[in-house]
Tab-separated table of C-alpha atoms in Angstrom:
chain	number	residue	atom	x	y	z
Z	1	MET	CA	12.968	31.277	-17.030
Z	2	LYS	CA	13.663	27.944	-15.545
Z	3	TRP	CA	11.615	25.146	-14.281
Z	4	GLU	CA	12.662	23.391	-11.179
Z	5	LYS	CA	11.543	19.806	-11.870
Z	6	LEU	CA	8.477	19.169	-10.141
Z	7	LYS	CA	7.283	15.774	-7.789
Z	8	PRO	CA	4.714	13.649	-9.060
Z	9	PRO	CA	1.774	14.606	-7.600
Z	10	GLU	CA	-0.169	14.044	-4.621
Z	11	PRO	CA	-3.450	11.838	-4.388
Z	12	ASP	CA	-5.498	15.663	-3.662
Z	13	ASP	CA	-3.956	17.620	-6.168
Z	14	PRO	CA	-5.460	18.736	-9.485
Z	15	MET	CA	-4.842	16.313	-12.521
Z	16	CYS	CA	-1.548	16.549	-14.098
Z	17	CYS	CA	-0.951	17.077	-17.515
Z	18	CYS	CA	1.144	14.460	-18.477
Z	19	GLU	CA	-2.619	12.709	-17.711
Z	20	CYS	CA	-4.227	13.825	-20.468
Z	21	ASP	CA	-5.105	11.147	-23.074
Z	22	ILE	CA	-2.764	13.571	-25.549
Z	23	TYR	CA	-0.764	10.983	-26.400
Z	24	GLN	CA	0.731	12.442	-29.071
Z	25	TYR	CA	2.178	15.538	-26.217
Z	26	GLY	CA	2.268	13.388	-22.993
Z	27	CYS	CA	5.909	12.597	-23.143
Z	28	CYS	CA	6.737	15.464	-20.968
Z	29	CYS	CA	6.283	13.901	-17.486
Z	30	ASP	CA	5.892	15.752	-14.290
Z	31	CYS	CA	5.617	18.940	-16.916
Z	32	GLU	CA	9.326	20.108	-16.467
Z	33	ASP	CA	9.070	20.950	-20.120
Z	34	LEU	CA	5.499	22.771	-19.989
Z	35	ASP	CA	5.888	25.819	-21.482
Z	36	GLU	CA	8.270	23.903	-24.261
Z	37	ALA	CA	5.388	21.486	-24.955
Z	38	PHE	CA	2.568	23.721	-25.467
Z	39	ASN	CA	4.680	25.941	-27.941
Z	40	ARG	CA	5.173	23.173	-30.015
Z	41	TRP	CA	1.367	22.455	-30.045
Z	42	LEU	CA	0.244	25.717	-31.067
Z	43	LYS	CA	3.187	25.672	-33.587
Z	44	ASP	CA	2.192	22.318	-34.656
Z	45	LYS	CA	5.538	20.860	-34.470
Z	46	PRO	CA	6.392	16.950	-33.776
Z	47	PRO	CA	7.823	16.144	-30.555
Z	48	LYS	CA	11.352	15.560	-30.009
Z	49	THR	CA	12.820	12.660	-30.483
Z	50	GLY	CA	13.479	11.535	-27.381
Z	51	CYS	CA	10.016	11.373	-26.780
Z	52	GLN	CA	8.029	7.847	-27.563
Z	53	SER	CA	5.650	7.729	-30.870
Z	54	PRO	CA	1.516	7.648	-30.148
Z	55	VAL	CA	1.415	4.069	-30.992
Z	56	LEU	CA	4.212	2.639	-28.397
Z	57	GLY	CA	2.386	4.852	-25.888
Z	58	ALA	CA	0.089	3.740	-26.342
Z	59	MET	CA	1.491	0.179	-26.109
Z	60	ILE	CA	2.667	1.755	-22.425
Z	61	ASP	CA	-0.768	3.255	-21.334
Z	62	ASN	CA	-2.185	-0.486	-22.227
Z	63	LEU	CA	0.708	-2.127	-20.805
Z	64	GLU	CA	-0.830	-5.561	-18.671
Z	65	ILE	CA	1.301	-8.755	-17.599
Z	66	SER	CA	-0.316	-11.578	-18.452
Z	67	MET	CA	-0.974	-13.781	-15.345
Z	68	VAL	CA	-0.523	-16.940	-16.854
Z	69	PRO	CA	2.929	-16.745	-18.125
Z	70	ALA	CA	3.972	-15.254	-14.305
Z	71	LEU	CA	2.764	-17.881	-12.635
Z	72	VAL	CA	4.742	-20.545	-15.110
Z	73	LEU	CA	7.386	-18.680	-14.692
Z	74	LEU	CA	8.016	-18.373	-11.547
Z	75	PRO	CA	8.664	-22.189	-10.602
Z	76	LEU	CA	10.844	-22.343	-14.200
Z	77	LEU	CA	13.003	-19.335	-12.350
Z	78	LEU	CA	13.674	-21.225	-9.371
Z	79	ARG	CA	14.155	-24.163	-10.822
Z	80	VAL	CA	16.769	-22.822	-13.249
Z	81	ALA	CA	18.330	-20.668	-10.468
Z	82	ALA	CA	18.303	-24.160	-8.401
Z	83	LEU	CA	20.685	-25.302	-10.490
Z	84	HIS	CA	24.005	-23.674	-9.579
Z	85	ILE	CA	24.988	-20.625	-7.367
Z	86	LEU	CA	25.832	-18.297	-10.099
Z	87	LEU	CA	22.583	-18.893	-11.756
Z	88	GLY	CA	20.686	-18.248	-8.615
Z	89	ILE	CA	22.536	-14.735	-7.369
Z	90	THR	CA	21.787	-14.020	-11.280
Z	91	ILE	CA	18.005	-14.830	-10.814
Z	92	LEU	CA	17.251	-14.081	-7.313
Z	93	THR	CA	18.895	-9.959	-8.348
Z	94	ALA	CA	16.845	-9.383	-11.441
Z	95	LEU	CA	13.455	-10.661	-10.475
Z	96	PRO	CA	12.473	-7.802	-7.568
Z	97	GLY	CA	14.055	-5.382	-10.201
Z	98	LEU	CA	11.378	-7.453	-12.846
Z	99	VAL	CA	8.852	-7.094	-10.037
Z	100	LEU	CA	9.882	-3.026	-9.597
Z	101	TRP	CA	9.841	-2.088	-13.077
Z	102	TYR	CA	6.687	-3.338	-13.905
Z	103	TYR	CA	5.682	-1.810	-10.168
Z	104	TYR	CA	6.792	2.212	-11.723
Z	105	ALA	CA	5.179	1.354	-14.608
Z	106	THR	CA	1.687	0.591	-13.378
Z	107	HIS	CA	1.839	3.069	-10.388
Z	108	ARG	CA	3.004	5.690	-12.874
Z	109	LYS	CA	-0.453	5.416	-15.008
Z	110	LYS	CA	-3.060	4.979	-11.738
Z	111	ARG	CA	-4.104	2.021	-12.674
Z	112	ARG	CA	-5.031	-1.371	-10.779
Z	113	THR	CA	-4.119	-4.518	-11.407
Z	114	VAL	CA	-3.763	-8.132	-9.969
Z	115	PHE	CA	-0.291	-8.708	-10.672
Z	116	PHE	CA	0.895	-8.588	-6.988
Z	117	LEU	CA	-1.904	-9.989	-5.506
Z	118	THR	CA	-1.394	-13.243	-7.616
Z	119	LEU	CA	2.075	-13.014	-7.185
Z	120	ALA	CA	1.790	-13.214	-3.884
Z	121	LEU	CA	-0.635	-15.659	-3.351
Z	122	TYR	CA	0.885	-18.019	-5.781
Z	123	SER	CA	4.463	-17.552	-4.248
Z	124	LEU	CA	2.364	-18.594	-1.019
Z	125	ALA	CA	1.060	-21.716	-2.435
Z	126	TYR	CA	3.892	-22.683	-4.188
Z	127	MET	CA	6.497	-22.326	-0.946
Z	128	TYR	CA	3.955	-24.201	0.961
Z	129	TYR	CA	3.633	-26.806	-1.438
Z	130	LEU	CA	7.444	-27.205	-1.982
Z	131	PHE	CA	7.400	-28.030	1.796
Z	132	ILE	CA	5.050	-29.694	2.221
Z	133	THR	CA	6.692	-32.516	-1.009
Z	134	GLU	CA	10.738	-31.683	-0.410
Z	135	ILE	CA	11.114	-30.888	3.725
Z	136	LEU	CA	8.073	-32.915	4.817
Z	137	PRO	CA	9.010	-36.145	3.720
Z	138	ARG	CA	12.997	-36.002	4.937
Z	139	GLY	CA	11.856	-36.514	8.599
Z	140	ASP	CA	12.899	-33.299	10.295
Z	141	VAL	CA	9.731	-31.893	10.938
Z	142	SER	CA	7.271	-32.675	13.475
Z	143	GLN	CA	3.606	-32.704	13.480
Z	144	LEU	CA	3.173	-29.574	15.686
Z	145	GLN	CA	5.568	-27.383	13.506
Z	146	LEU	CA	3.012	-28.483	10.249
Z	147	CYS	CA	0.622	-27.329	11.949
Z	148	THR	CA	2.049	-24.111	12.924
Z	149	ILE	CA	2.847	-23.374	9.523
Z	150	THR	CA	-0.282	-24.150	7.914
Z	151	ALA	CA	-2.683	-22.365	10.651
Z	152	GLY	CA	-0.182	-19.643	9.961
Z	153	MET	CA	-0.772	-19.762	6.026
Z	154	PHE	CA	-4.912	-19.872	6.639
Z	155	PHE	CA	-4.696	-17.058	8.988
Z	156	THR	CA	-2.783	-15.268	6.498
Z	157	VAL	CA	-5.008	-15.788	3.998
Z	158	GLY	CA	-8.456	-15.567	6.141
Z	159	SER	CA	-6.921	-11.629	7.639
Z	160	LEU	CA	-5.977	-10.691	3.724
Z	161	ILE	CA	-9.606	-11.333	3.010
Z	162	HIS	CA	-10.803	-8.979	5.938
Z	163	THR	CA	-8.861	-6.485	4.439
Z	164	LYS	CA	-10.003	-6.652	1.369
Z	165	ARG	CA	-14.007	-6.520	2.616
Z	166	GLY	CA	-12.890	-2.278	1.799
Z	167	PRO	CA	-10.879	-0.031	3.548
Z	168	GLY	CA	-13.851	2.725	4.246
Z	169	PHE	CA	-14.738	5.212	1.412
Z	170	VAL	CA	-16.407	8.203	2.218
Z	171	THR	CA	-19.452	8.726	0.898
Z	172	ALA	CA	-22.163	11.343	0.409
Z	173	SER	CA	-24.182	10.550	3.240
Z	174	LEU	CA	-21.360	10.326	5.890
Z	175	PHE	CA	-21.099	14.185	6.261
Z	176	GLU	CA	-24.960	14.483	6.316
Z	177	ALA	CA	-25.489	12.013	8.963
Z	178	HIS	CA	-22.285	13.527	11.339
Z	179	SER	CA	-23.515	16.989	10.531
Z	180	GLN	CA	-27.316	15.807	11.669
Z	181	SER	CA	-26.136	13.976	14.756
Z	182	GLN	CA	-23.758	16.257	16.316
Z	183	GLU	CA	-25.926	19.003	14.703
Z	184	GLY	CA	-29.097	17.568	16.905
Z	185	ASN	CA	-26.754	17.290	20.106
Z	186	LYS	CA	-24.954	20.796	20.462
Z	187	GLY	CA	-28.112	22.850	19.186
Z	188	SER	CA	-30.490	21.365	21.608
Z	189	THR	CA	-27.836	22.047	24.260
Z	190	HIS	CA	-27.623	25.633	22.944
Z	191	LEU	CA	-31.514	25.849	22.541
Z	192	ASN	CA	-32.209	25.160	25.798
Z	193	GLY	CA	-29.476	27.511	27.701
Z	194	CYS	CA	-31.293	30.542	24.813
Z	195	VAL	CA	-34.413	29.376	26.250
Z	196	GLN	CA	-33.927	30.164	29.891
Z	197	SER	CA	-31.043	32.960	29.863
Z	198	ALA	CA	-33.476	35.260	27.904
Z	199	VAL	CA	-37.276	34.524	28.380
Z	200	SER	CA	-38.338	37.912	27.426
Z	201	SER	CA	-36.162	38.296	24.480
Z	202	SER	CA	-36.383	36.910	21.189
Z	203	SER	CA	-35.593	33.655	21.219
Z	204	SER	CA	-35.941	31.998	17.797
Z	205	SER	CA	-33.302	34.037	16.209
Z	206	SER	CA	-31.010	33.579	18.789
Z	207	ALA	CA	-31.764	30.077	18.564
Z	208	GLU	CA	-31.439	29.897	14.595
Z	209	ALA	CA	-27.877	31.994	14.737
Z	210	VAL	CA	-26.784	29.034	17.454
Z	211	VAL	CA	-27.280	26.627	14.935
Z	212	GLU	CA	-25.810	28.262	12.055
Z	213	THR	CA	-22.544	29.274	14.262
Z	214	THR	CA	-22.698	25.122	15.394
Z	215	LYS	CA	-23.478	24.046	11.946
Z	216	GLU	CA	-20.269	26.003	10.795
Z	217	ALA	CA	-18.044	24.842	12.913
Z	218	LEU	CA	-18.846	21.097	12.616
Z	219	THR	CA	-18.248	22.194	8.849
Z	220	ALA	CA	-14.977	23.679	9.506
Z	221	LYS	CA	-12.435	20.243	9.439
Z	222	TRP	CA	-14.414	18.666	6.807
Z	223	SER	CA	-13.165	19.528	3.284
Z	224	ARG	CA	-14.105	19.445	-0.105
Z	225	CYS	CA	-12.815	16.887	-2.200
Z	226	PRO	CA	-12.194	18.302	-6.193
Z	227	VAL	CA	-12.259	15.349	-7.716
Z	228	CYS	CA	-15.405	13.703	-5.878
Z	229	LYS	CA	-17.038	16.802	-5.112
Z	230	ILE	CA	-18.195	15.762	-1.478
Z	231	MET	CA	-17.096	16.482	1.652
Z	232	ARG	CA	-15.218	14.788	3.760
Z	233	PRO	CA	-13.855	13.791	6.778
Z	234	PRO	CA	-10.152	14.852	8.212
Z	235	ARG	CA	-7.573	12.916	7.479
Z	236	ALA	CA	-9.515	11.341	4.398
Z	237	GLY	CA	-7.585	11.318	0.755
Z	238	HIS	CA	-8.589	10.777	-2.277
Z	239	CYS	CA	-6.726	7.649	-4.502
Z	240	ARG	CA	-6.613	8.147	-7.445
Z	241	THR	CA	-5.864	4.502	-8.608
Z	242	CYS	CA	-9.538	3.461	-6.560
Z	243	GLY	CA	-11.386	6.509	-7.910
Z	244	SER	CA	-12.672	7.248	-4.245
Z	245	CYS	CA	-12.000	9.144	-1.009
Z	246	VAL	CA	-11.598	7.227	1.952
Z	247	GLN	CA	-11.790	7.814	5.299
Z	248	ARG	CA	-7.969	8.507	6.727
Z	249	LEU	CA	-6.364	7.447	4.257
Z	250	ASP	CA	-2.923	5.369	4.399
Z	251	HIS	CA	-1.975	4.239	0.976
Z	252	HIS	CA	-3.061	2.578	-1.422
Z	253	CYS	CA	-0.795	-1.099	-1.305
Z	254	ILE	CA	-0.505	-3.023	-4.918
Z	255	TRP	CA	-0.346	-5.938	-2.976
Z	256	ILE	CA	-3.788	-6.359	-2.058
Z	257	ASN	CA	-4.805	-4.671	-5.175
Z	258	SER	CA	-6.520	-1.929	-2.141
Z	259	CYS	CA	-7.289	1.345	-0.140
Z	260	VAL	CA	-5.412	0.493	3.271
Z	261	GLY	CA	-7.928	3.001	5.529
Z	262	GLN	CA	-9.605	3.396	8.647
Z	263	ALA	CA	-11.791	0.393	8.287
Z	264	ASN	CA	-8.800	-2.702	6.610
Z	265	HIS	CA	-5.788	-0.932	8.774
Z	266	ARG	CA	-5.863	-3.030	11.560
Z	267	SER	CA	-6.329	-6.282	9.251
Z	268	PHE	CA	-3.975	-4.720	7.414
Z	269	LEU	CA	-1.107	-4.547	10.077
Z	270	LEU	CA	-2.050	-8.342	11.134
Z	271	THR	CA	-2.102	-9.919	7.731
Z	272	LEU	CA	1.915	-8.015	7.357
Z	273	SER	CA	2.689	-9.676	11.246
Z	274	VAL	CA	1.195	-13.107	10.528
Z	275	PHE	CA	2.414	-13.500	7.129
Z	276	VAL	CA	6.557	-12.075	8.590
Z	277	LEU	CA	5.885	-14.772	11.091
Z	278	THR	CA	4.678	-17.586	9.667
Z	279	SER	CA	7.798	-16.876	6.839
Z	280	LEU	CA	10.427	-16.315	9.082
Z	281	TYR	CA	9.728	-19.580	11.188
Z	282	GLY	CA	9.056	-21.215	7.431
Z	283	ILE	CA	12.558	-19.993	6.623
Z	284	SER	CA	14.130	-21.457	9.822
Z	285	LEU	CA	12.527	-24.838	9.786
Z	286	VAL	CA	13.389	-25.509	5.717
Z	287	LEU	CA	17.318	-24.269	6.493
Z	288	TYR	CA	17.406	-26.639	9.538
Z	289	SER	CA	16.248	-29.397	7.563
Z	290	ILE	CA	18.774	-28.872	4.228
Z	291	CYS	CA	22.036	-27.641	6.373
Z	292	PRO	CA	21.806	-29.322	10.290
Z	293	ARG	CA	25.224	-28.508	10.891
Z	294	GLN	CA	24.522	-24.378	10.234
Z	295	TYR	CA	23.366	-21.605	12.011
Z	296	VAL	CA	20.020	-20.677	10.829
Z	297	VAL	CA	21.739	-17.054	10.784
Z	298	THR	CA	24.128	-18.222	8.884
Z	299	ALA	CA	22.943	-20.813	6.837
Z	300	LEU	CA	21.637	-18.601	4.227
Z	301	LEU	CA	25.407	-17.368	3.469
Z	302	TYR	CA	27.370	-20.559	4.090
Z	303	CYS	CA	25.539	-24.022	3.402
Z	304	PRO	CA	28.492	-26.794	2.222
Z	305	GLY	CA	26.648	-29.114	-0.180
Z	306	VAL	CA	23.572	-27.942	-0.691
Z	307	TYR	CA	24.167	-28.038	-4.571
Z	308	SER	CA	24.805	-31.785	-4.977
Z	309	GLN	CA	21.087	-32.690	-4.659
Z	310	SER	CA	18.373	-31.233	-6.965
Z	311	SER	CA	15.877	-31.313	-3.897
Z	312	THR	CA	18.305	-29.260	-1.667
Z	313	ALA	CA	19.502	-26.507	-3.906
Z	314	LEU	CA	15.500	-25.878	-4.652
Z	315	CYS	CA	14.522	-26.000	-1.287
Z	316	PHE	CA	18.326	-23.345	-0.466
Z	317	THR	CA	16.994	-20.753	-3.912
Z	318	CYS	CA	13.208	-21.106	-2.589
Z	319	ALA	CA	14.967	-19.777	0.963
Z	320	TRP	CA	16.498	-17.515	-0.303
Z	321	TYR	CA	13.202	-16.453	-2.169
Z	322	SER	CA	11.229	-15.862	0.559
Z	323	SER	CA	13.967	-14.137	2.411
Z	324	ILE	CA	13.709	-11.498	-0.003
Z	325	VAL	CA	10.316	-10.898	-0.051
Z	326	THR	CA	10.179	-11.303	4.028
Z	327	GLY	CA	13.021	-8.679	4.353
Z	328	GLY	CA	10.742	-5.950	2.141
Z	329	LEU	CA	7.219	-6.859	4.167
Z	330	LEU	CA	9.384	-7.043	6.721
Z	331	TYR	CA	10.802	-2.985	6.233
Z	332	LEU	CA	7.196	-2.445	4.908
Z	333	LEU	CA	5.757	-3.851	8.694
Z	334	VAL	CA	8.626	-1.961	10.589
Z	335	VAL	CA	7.155	1.525	9.088
Z	336	GLN	CA	3.475	0.623	9.879
Z	337	VAL	CA	4.148	0.307	13.616
Z	338	LEU	CA	6.595	3.437	13.727
Z	339	ASN	CA	3.682	5.671	11.964
Z	340	ILE	CA	1.183	4.026	14.238
Z	341	SER	CA	2.921	5.383	17.210
Z	342	PHE	CA	4.000	8.429	15.674
Z	343	ASN	CA	-0.189	8.719	14.605
Z	344	VAL	CA	1.022	9.845	11.554
Z	345	THR	CA	-0.186	7.775	8.519
Z	346	GLU	CA	1.888	7.609	4.792
Z	347	ARG	CA	0.039	10.197	3.198
Z	348	GLU	CA	0.638	12.214	5.847
Z	349	ALA	CA	3.851	12.081	6.101
Z	350	GLN	CA	4.740	12.417	2.398
Z	351	LEU	CA	2.808	15.320	2.080
Z	352	ALA	CA	4.186	17.036	5.484
Z	353	LEU	CA	7.900	15.840	3.578
Z	354	ARG	CA	6.680	17.707	0.563
Z	355	ASN	CA	5.221	20.623	2.501
Z	356	LYS	CA	8.678	20.693	4.502
Z	357	THR	CA	6.769	20.480	7.175
Z	358	GLY	CA	7.681	17.396	9.405
Z	359	GLN	CA	10.511	15.912	10.949
Z	360	SER	CA	12.228	12.999	10.782
Z	361	ARG	CA	13.248	10.734	13.612
Z	362	LEU	CA	15.099	7.210	14.344
Z	363	TRP	CA	16.770	7.602	11.045
Z	364	GLY	CA	13.724	8.307	8.763
Z	365	LEU	CA	12.279	5.483	9.075
Z	366	VAL	CA	9.256	7.982	10.353
Z	367	ILE	CA	8.147	11.572	9.287
Z	368	ASP	CA	6.503	13.097	12.586
Z	369	THR	CA	3.922	15.420	12.011
Z	370	GLY	CA	2.774	16.083	14.949
Z	371	ASP	CA	-1.056	16.934	14.107
Z	372	TYR	CA	-2.312	14.393	15.640
Z	373	SER	CA	-0.112	12.699	17.715
Z	374	ARG	CA	-1.091	12.277	21.791
Z	375	GLY	CA	1.187	9.925	23.184
Z	376	PHE	CA	2.988	6.357	22.778
Z	377	TYR	CA	-0.277	4.365	24.269
Z	378	GLN	CA	-3.143	7.217	23.614
Z	379	ASN	CA	-1.900	6.541	19.910
Z	380	TRP	CA	-2.035	2.705	20.035
Z	381	VAL	CA	-5.422	3.341	21.896
Z	382	GLU	CA	-7.161	5.305	19.168
Z	383	PHE	CA	-5.716	2.897	16.242
Z	384	LEU	CA	-7.304	-0.096	17.996
Z	385	THR	CA	-10.064	1.511	18.718
Z	386	MET	CA	-11.163	3.488	15.303
Z	387	ALA	CA	-13.960	2.217	13.560
Z	388	ASP	CA	-15.820	2.870	10.736
Z	389	ALA	CA	-17.741	5.774	10.110
Z	390	SER	CA	-19.948	3.936	7.149
Z	391	VAL	CA	-20.631	1.070	6.241
Z	392	SER	CA	-19.402	0.955	2.018
Z	393	PRO	CA	-21.825	0.108	-0.587
Z	394	ARG	CA	-18.336	-0.946	-2.262
Z	395	SER	CA	-17.123	-3.321	0.728
Z	396	GLY	CA	-18.223	-6.753	0.157
Z	397	LEU	CA	-16.631	-10.429	-1.354
Z	398	THR	CA	-17.472	-8.966	-4.911
Z	399	ASP	CA	-13.954	-6.707	-4.143
Z	400	LEU	CA	-11.712	-10.306	-3.524
Z	401	VAL	CA	-10.109	-8.661	-6.505
């Protein structure tokens, strides 16, 4: 029997065999050769030559890049890239590839890491440092423009801290509080109706039946998490990286080292918006200063004489680096805005793609599930007015990293 290669497990799927701690037979990723690996295990045969050794598997499982070399290499690589245009093209092409490689290495193991958060904050601080030391002394930036860039940077960090306070974790007491409040309101209404319509009959038995029916209706839309073993509200999902269920889970963002859920989705969108606007404005100021005779749009592609001085070459290289980062985050911002407009989360979109129940719209930028959408205006009103249903014990200043 020829097995079809399965996709990586979704957040709420049962645990894959590749996630067990048996390093020797964990080489059959995505369960593609499950039967063959199981037969080898029963017959006590060694793994195939293409599989990794237990020592190498243990090293990859415990892979973690130290923060100090990453923080030292970033300015060093940018200065090397500023020496020549060919070096710049090579390094700026290799950097995103290395970051993506490390992302897939950590994402496959469902591991939290502060590497991407540290890289993002350090890149922001280093770009601002170069702006102050290299661009500001040239005299092309006014005090108002400097204040705008500074305010945008601090606003981005402040919004990021607010986002890190917690996505809205689902707790065991959330379902109990919801059931008691809804059951009390609906139960009292039905009880009054039963008493008034059936005075001479046995109203106590009818009241108990009504209360039981109401309780079943309340729990109908709630589901039980197979991992946390707790009841969770609709649209909530389990994040294997964080190890908890999150209300209205959108996705786990590696750049903030936290989930994006009901409690921090608005602040996450605000952080993206402020960062993209501040970065675009800063890049335009840098290009206007080092390439005054070129338009801002074309200055990134053609800026004659920029490599004649080391300072202008470094600023031009950093402008390209910032443009690459900003382009990626701008794409994420567009996808987020479209998902909110269709009232669908990233998790729901991925599940709809997997189950083939959604419709691809706008050239594949958004997946319309049609389950919760009530129109563009109502979808944004719901997003802007939603609130965290519980106070998460994990939310606070202790989770800033």
